[in-house]
């Protein structure tokens, strides 16, 4: 999986909002805290608002806040809001691609890959990351030294 700048920025912005608690947080504050270009951040926050993850208020007392408690928003939801499905093959969902001959089982590989992404990203909430307390299943994966090896 390739994590785009847009996904990285969206998650970091959502985590800033999770850590801030209730009440509006200015876009400028988020951009500065996470070193995100403000214009890019504003577009991301608009997408998150469009998908019901963030609310906003204009004006001097305005800003952004999460629409739901951070315990209820998964990393997968944020990613889907700004990038679409977690896994795709040439822009198509894995269950939609078809191969023939010896490549036919490749579809099952793509589906298994998506399921594994879901197993992590649908299990981790903004609250988990913001608090530094990841689910045990994720901790078990990262505890394996092989997980840290670049390949």
PDB file of C-alpha atoms in Angstrom:
ATOM      1  CA  UNK A   1       0.000   0.000   0.000  1.00  0.00           C
ATOM      2  CA  UNK A   2       1.284   3.426  -0.910  1.00  0.00           C
ATOM      3  CA  UNK A   3       0.317   6.140   1.571  1.00  0.00           C
ATOM      4  CA  UNK A   4      -0.130   9.388  -0.329  1.00  0.00           C
ATOM      5  CA  UNK A   5       0.630  12.809   1.115  1.00  0.00           C
ATOM      6  CA  UNK A   6      -3.107  13.456   1.120  1.00  0.00           C
ATOM      7  CA  UNK A   7      -3.788  10.411   3.318  1.00  0.00           C
ATOM      8  CA  UNK A   8      -0.858  11.217   5.596  1.00  0.00           C
ATOM      9  CA  UNK A   9      -2.015  14.818   6.021  1.00  0.00           C
ATOM     10  CA  UNK A  10      -5.667  13.812   6.533  1.00  0.00           C
ATOM     11  CA  UNK A  11      -4.757  11.367   9.289  1.00  0.00           C
ATOM     12  CA  UNK A  12      -2.435  13.844  10.988  1.00  0.00           C
ATOM     13  CA  UNK A  13      -5.073  16.594  10.840  1.00  0.00           C
ATOM     14  CA  UNK A  14      -7.725  14.251  12.255  1.00  0.00           C
ATOM     15  CA  UNK A  15      -5.327  13.262  15.032  1.00  0.00           C
ATOM     16  CA  UNK A  16      -4.756  16.920  15.906  1.00  0.00           C
ATOM     17  CA  UNK A  17      -8.526  17.322  16.199  1.00  0.00           C
ATOM     18  CA  UNK A  18      -8.766  14.146  18.289  1.00  0.00           C
ATOM     19  CA  UNK A  19      -6.070  15.378  20.652  1.00  0.00           C
ATOM     20  CA  UNK A  20      -7.644  18.842  20.904  1.00  0.00           C
ATOM     21  CA  UNK A  21     -10.932  17.494  22.240  1.00  0.00           C
ATOM     22  CA  UNK A  22     -14.146  19.420  21.807  1.00  0.00           C
ATOM     23  CA  UNK A  23     -14.406  22.870  20.304  1.00  0.00           C
ATOM     24  CA  UNK A  24     -13.136  24.416  17.140  1.00  0.00           C
ATOM     25  CA  UNK A  25      -9.485  24.302  16.120  1.00  0.00           C
ATOM     26  CA  UNK A  26      -8.257  26.759  13.515  1.00  0.00           C
ATOM     27  CA  UNK A  27      -6.944  25.314  10.280  1.00  0.00           C
ATOM     28  CA  UNK A  28      -3.834  27.450  10.648  1.00  0.00           C
ATOM     29  CA  UNK A  29      -3.089  25.813  14.002  1.00  0.00           C
ATOM     30  CA  UNK A  30      -3.410  22.314  12.535  1.00  0.00           C
ATOM     31  CA  UNK A  31      -1.272  23.251   9.540  1.00  0.00           C
ATOM     32  CA  UNK A  32       1.443  24.704  11.740  1.00  0.00           C
ATOM     33  CA  UNK A  33       1.403  21.862  14.281  1.00  0.00           C
ATOM     34  CA  UNK A  34       1.747  19.198  11.577  1.00  0.00           C
ATOM     35  CA  UNK A  35       3.726  21.171   8.981  1.00  0.00           C
ATOM     36  CA  UNK A  36       0.990  20.785   6.352  1.00  0.00           C
ATOM     37  CA  UNK A  37       0.529  23.379   3.577  1.00  0.00           C
ATOM     38  CA  UNK A  38      -2.564  25.346   4.619  1.00  0.00           C
ATOM     39  CA  UNK A  39      -4.294  25.340   1.206  1.00  0.00           C
ATOM     40  CA  UNK A  40      -3.839  21.573   0.896  1.00  0.00           C
ATOM     41  CA  UNK A  41      -5.117  21.102   4.451  1.00  0.00           C
ATOM     42  CA  UNK A  42      -8.215  23.220   3.806  1.00  0.00           C
ATOM     43  CA  UNK A  43      -9.141  21.008   0.843  1.00  0.00           C
ATOM     44  CA  UNK A  44      -8.616  17.881   2.931  1.00  0.00           C
ATOM     45  CA  UNK A  45     -10.726  19.243   5.784  1.00  0.00           C
ATOM     46  CA  UNK A  46     -13.464  20.064   3.271  1.00  0.00           C
ATOM     47  CA  UNK A  47     -13.443  16.440   2.070  1.00  0.00           C
ATOM     48  CA  UNK A  48     -13.538  15.175   5.657  1.00  0.00           C
ATOM     49  CA  UNK A  49     -16.487  17.494   6.323  1.00  0.00           C
ATOM     50  CA  UNK A  50     -18.237  16.293   3.161  1.00  0.00           C
ATOM     51  CA  UNK A  51     -17.915  12.700   4.432  1.00  0.00           C
ATOM     52  CA  UNK A  52     -19.291  13.603   7.860  1.00  0.00           C
ATOM     53  CA  UNK A  53     -16.091  13.152   9.832  1.00  0.00           C
ATOM     54  CA  UNK A  54     -15.433  16.824  10.580  1.00  0.00           C
ATOM     55  CA  UNK A  55     -17.624  19.821  11.289  1.00  0.00           C
ATOM     56  CA  UNK A  56     -16.679  23.434  10.880  1.00  0.00           C
ATOM     57  CA  UNK A  57     -17.721  26.905  11.841  1.00  0.00           C
ATOM     58  CA  UNK A  58     -16.676  30.142  10.190  1.00  0.00           C
ATOM     59  CA  UNK A  59     -15.695  33.317  11.922  1.00  0.00           C
ATOM     60  CA  UNK A  60     -13.426  34.494  14.687  1.00  0.00           C
ATOM     61  CA  UNK A  61     -14.581  31.728  17.020  1.00  0.00           C
ATOM     62  CA  UNK A  62     -14.629  29.202  14.189  1.00  0.00           C
ATOM     63  CA  UNK A  63     -12.550  26.248  13.232  1.00  0.00           C
ATOM     64  CA  UNK A  64     -12.853  22.488  12.863  1.00  0.00           C
ATOM     65  CA  UNK A  65     -13.752  19.614  15.170  1.00  0.00           C
ATOM     66  CA  UNK A  66     -14.543  15.921  14.824  1.00  0.00           C
ATOM     67  CA  UNK A  67     -18.192  15.075  14.147  1.00  0.00           C
ATOM     68  CA  UNK A  68     -18.018  12.012  16.394  1.00  0.00           C
ATOM     69  CA  UNK A  69     -15.849  11.006  19.336  1.00  0.00           C
ATOM     70  CA  UNK A  70     -12.362   9.898  18.218  1.00  0.00           C
ATOM     71  CA  UNK A  71     -13.091   6.440  19.670  1.00  0.00           C
ATOM     72  CA  UNK A  72     -15.695   6.021  16.929  1.00  0.00           C
ATOM     73  CA  UNK A  73     -13.615   7.096  13.914  1.00  0.00           C
ATOM     74  CA  UNK A  74     -11.240   4.561  12.404  1.00  0.00           C
ATOM     75  CA  UNK A  75      -8.161   5.285  10.347  1.00  0.00           C
ATOM     76  CA  UNK A  76      -9.852   3.440   7.481  1.00  0.00           C
ATOM     77  CA  UNK A  77     -12.755   5.912   7.501  1.00  0.00           C
ATOM     78  CA  UNK A  78     -10.403   8.858   7.158  1.00  0.00           C
ATOM     79  CA  UNK A  79      -8.476   7.165   4.360  1.00  0.00           C
ATOM     80  CA  UNK A  80     -11.646   6.246   2.479  1.00  0.00           C
ATOM     81  CA  UNK A  81     -12.920   9.820   2.805  1.00  0.00           C
ATOM     82  CA  UNK A  82      -9.923  11.316   1.016  1.00  0.00           C
ATOM     83  CA  UNK A  83      -8.762   8.475  -1.269  1.00  0.00           C
ATOM     84  CA  UNK A  84     -11.658   6.061  -1.732  1.00  0.00           C
ATOM     85  CA  UNK A  85     -11.343   2.297  -1.244  1.00  0.00           C
ATOM     86  CA  UNK A  86      -8.376   0.998   0.752  1.00  0.00           C
ATOM     87  CA  UNK A  87      -7.236  -1.281  -2.056  1.00  0.00           C
ATOM     88  CA  UNK A  88      -7.831  -1.144  -5.766  1.00  0.00           C
ATOM     89  CA  UNK A  89      -6.316  -2.616  -8.886  1.00  0.00           C
ATOM     90  CA  UNK A  90      -5.955  -0.084 -11.678  1.00  0.00           C
ATOM     91  CA  UNK A  91      -8.800   1.898 -10.110  1.00  0.00           C
ATOM     92  CA  UNK A  92     -11.137  -1.100  -9.723  1.00  0.00           C
ATOM     93  CA  UNK A  93     -12.151  -2.973  -6.604  1.00  0.00           C
ATOM     94  CA  UNK A  94     -10.356  -6.338  -6.270  1.00  0.00           C
ATOM     95  CA  UNK A  95     -13.593  -8.318  -6.584  1.00  0.00           C
ATOM     96  CA  UNK A  96     -14.234  -6.651  -9.956  1.00  0.00           C
ATOM     97  CA  UNK A  97     -11.004  -7.652 -11.692  1.00  0.00           C
ATOM     98  CA  UNK A  98     -10.790 -10.892 -13.612  1.00  0.00           C
ATOM     99  CA  UNK A  99      -7.765 -12.736 -14.902  1.00  0.00           C
ATOM    100  CA  UNK A 100      -7.402 -15.828 -17.014  1.00  0.00           C
ATOM    101  CA  UNK A 101      -5.025 -18.726 -17.014  1.00  0.00           C
ATOM    102  CA  UNK A 102      -2.252 -18.856 -14.454  1.00  0.00           C
ATOM    103  CA  UNK A 103      -3.031 -15.267 -13.348  1.00  0.00           C
ATOM    104  CA  UNK A 104      -6.602 -16.138 -12.266  1.00  0.00           C
ATOM    105  CA  UNK A 105      -5.717 -16.636  -8.545  1.00  0.00           C
ATOM    106  CA  UNK A 106      -4.217 -13.129  -8.466  1.00  0.00           C
ATOM    107  CA  UNK A 107      -7.691 -11.754  -7.742  1.00  0.00           C
ATOM    108  CA  UNK A 108      -7.709 -13.728  -4.487  1.00  0.00           C
ATOM    109  CA  UNK A 109      -4.327 -12.253  -3.566  1.00  0.00           C
ATOM    110  CA  UNK A 110      -5.721  -8.720  -4.017  1.00  0.00           C
ATOM    111  CA  UNK A 111      -8.778  -9.586  -1.925  1.00  0.00           C
ATOM    112  CA  UNK A 112      -6.576 -11.053   0.832  1.00  0.00           C
ATOM    113  CA  UNK A 113      -4.412  -7.923   0.749  1.00  0.00           C
ATOM    114  CA  UNK A 114      -7.490  -5.716   1.178  1.00  0.00           C
ATOM    115  CA  UNK A 115      -8.739  -7.888   4.049  1.00  0.00           C
ATOM    116  CA  UNK A 116      -5.421  -7.501   5.844  1.00  0.00           C
ATOM    117  CA  UNK A 117      -5.445  -3.739   5.380  1.00  0.00           C
ATOM    118  CA  UNK A 118      -8.951  -3.681   6.821  1.00  0.00           C
ATOM    119  CA  UNK A 119      -7.860  -5.853   9.756  1.00  0.00           C
ATOM    120  CA  UNK A 120      -5.495  -3.099  10.850  1.00  0.00           C
ATOM    121  CA  UNK A 121      -7.046   0.147   9.591  1.00  0.00           C
ATOM    122  CA  UNK A 122     -10.632  -0.666  10.606  1.00  0.00           C
ATOM    123  CA  UNK A 123      -9.424  -1.739  14.062  1.00  0.00           C
ATOM    124  CA  UNK A 124      -7.429   1.386  14.923  1.00  0.00           C
ATOM    125  CA  UNK A 125      -9.287   4.544  15.926  1.00  0.00           C
ATOM    126  CA  UNK A 126      -8.131   8.121  16.116  1.00  0.00           C
ATOM    127  CA  UNK A 127      -8.345   7.826  19.904  1.00  0.00           C
ATOM    128  CA  UNK A 128      -6.019   4.811  19.851  1.00  0.00           C
ATOM    129  CA  UNK A 129      -3.320   6.691  17.955  1.00  0.00           C
ATOM    130  CA  UNK A 130      -3.805  10.017  19.747  1.00  0.00           C
ATOM    131  CA  UNK A 131      -3.455   8.278  23.116  1.00  0.00           C
ATOM    132  CA  UNK A 132      -0.526   6.131  22.013  1.00  0.00           C
ATOM    133  CA  UNK A 133      -2.412   2.951  22.969  1.00  0.00           C
ATOM    134  CA  UNK A 134      -2.732   0.846  19.836  1.00  0.00           C
ATOM    135  CA  UNK A 135      -4.827  -2.342  19.844  1.00  0.00           C
ATOM    136  CA  UNK A 136      -2.969  -5.464  20.980  1.00  0.00           C
ATOM    137  CA  UNK A 137      -3.260  -7.055  17.532  1.00  0.00           C
ATOM    138  CA  UNK A 138      -1.424  -4.107  15.961  1.00  0.00           C
ATOM    139  CA  UNK A 139       1.175  -4.134  18.727  1.00  0.00           C
ATOM    140  CA  UNK A 140       1.780  -7.825  18.093  1.00  0.00           C
ATOM    141  CA  UNK A 141       2.444  -7.130  14.430  1.00  0.00           C
ATOM    142  CA  UNK A 142       4.874  -4.302  15.137  1.00  0.00           C
ATOM    143  CA  UNK A 143       6.608  -6.327  17.864  1.00  0.00           C
ATOM    144  CA  UNK A 144       7.877  -8.705  15.196  1.00  0.00           C
ATOM    145  CA  UNK A 145      11.344  -7.461  14.122  1.00  0.00           C
ATOM    146  CA  UNK A 146      10.589  -8.626  10.574  1.00  0.00           C
ATOM    147  CA  UNK A 147       7.837  -6.006  10.365  1.00  0.00           C
ATOM    148  CA  UNK A 148      10.482  -3.289  10.599  1.00  0.00           C
ATOM    149  CA  UNK A 149      12.663  -4.675   7.788  1.00  0.00           C
ATOM    150  CA  UNK A 150      12.442  -2.818   4.478  1.00  0.00           C
ATOM    151  CA  UNK A 151      11.895  -5.084   1.505  1.00  0.00           C
TER     152      UNK A 151
END
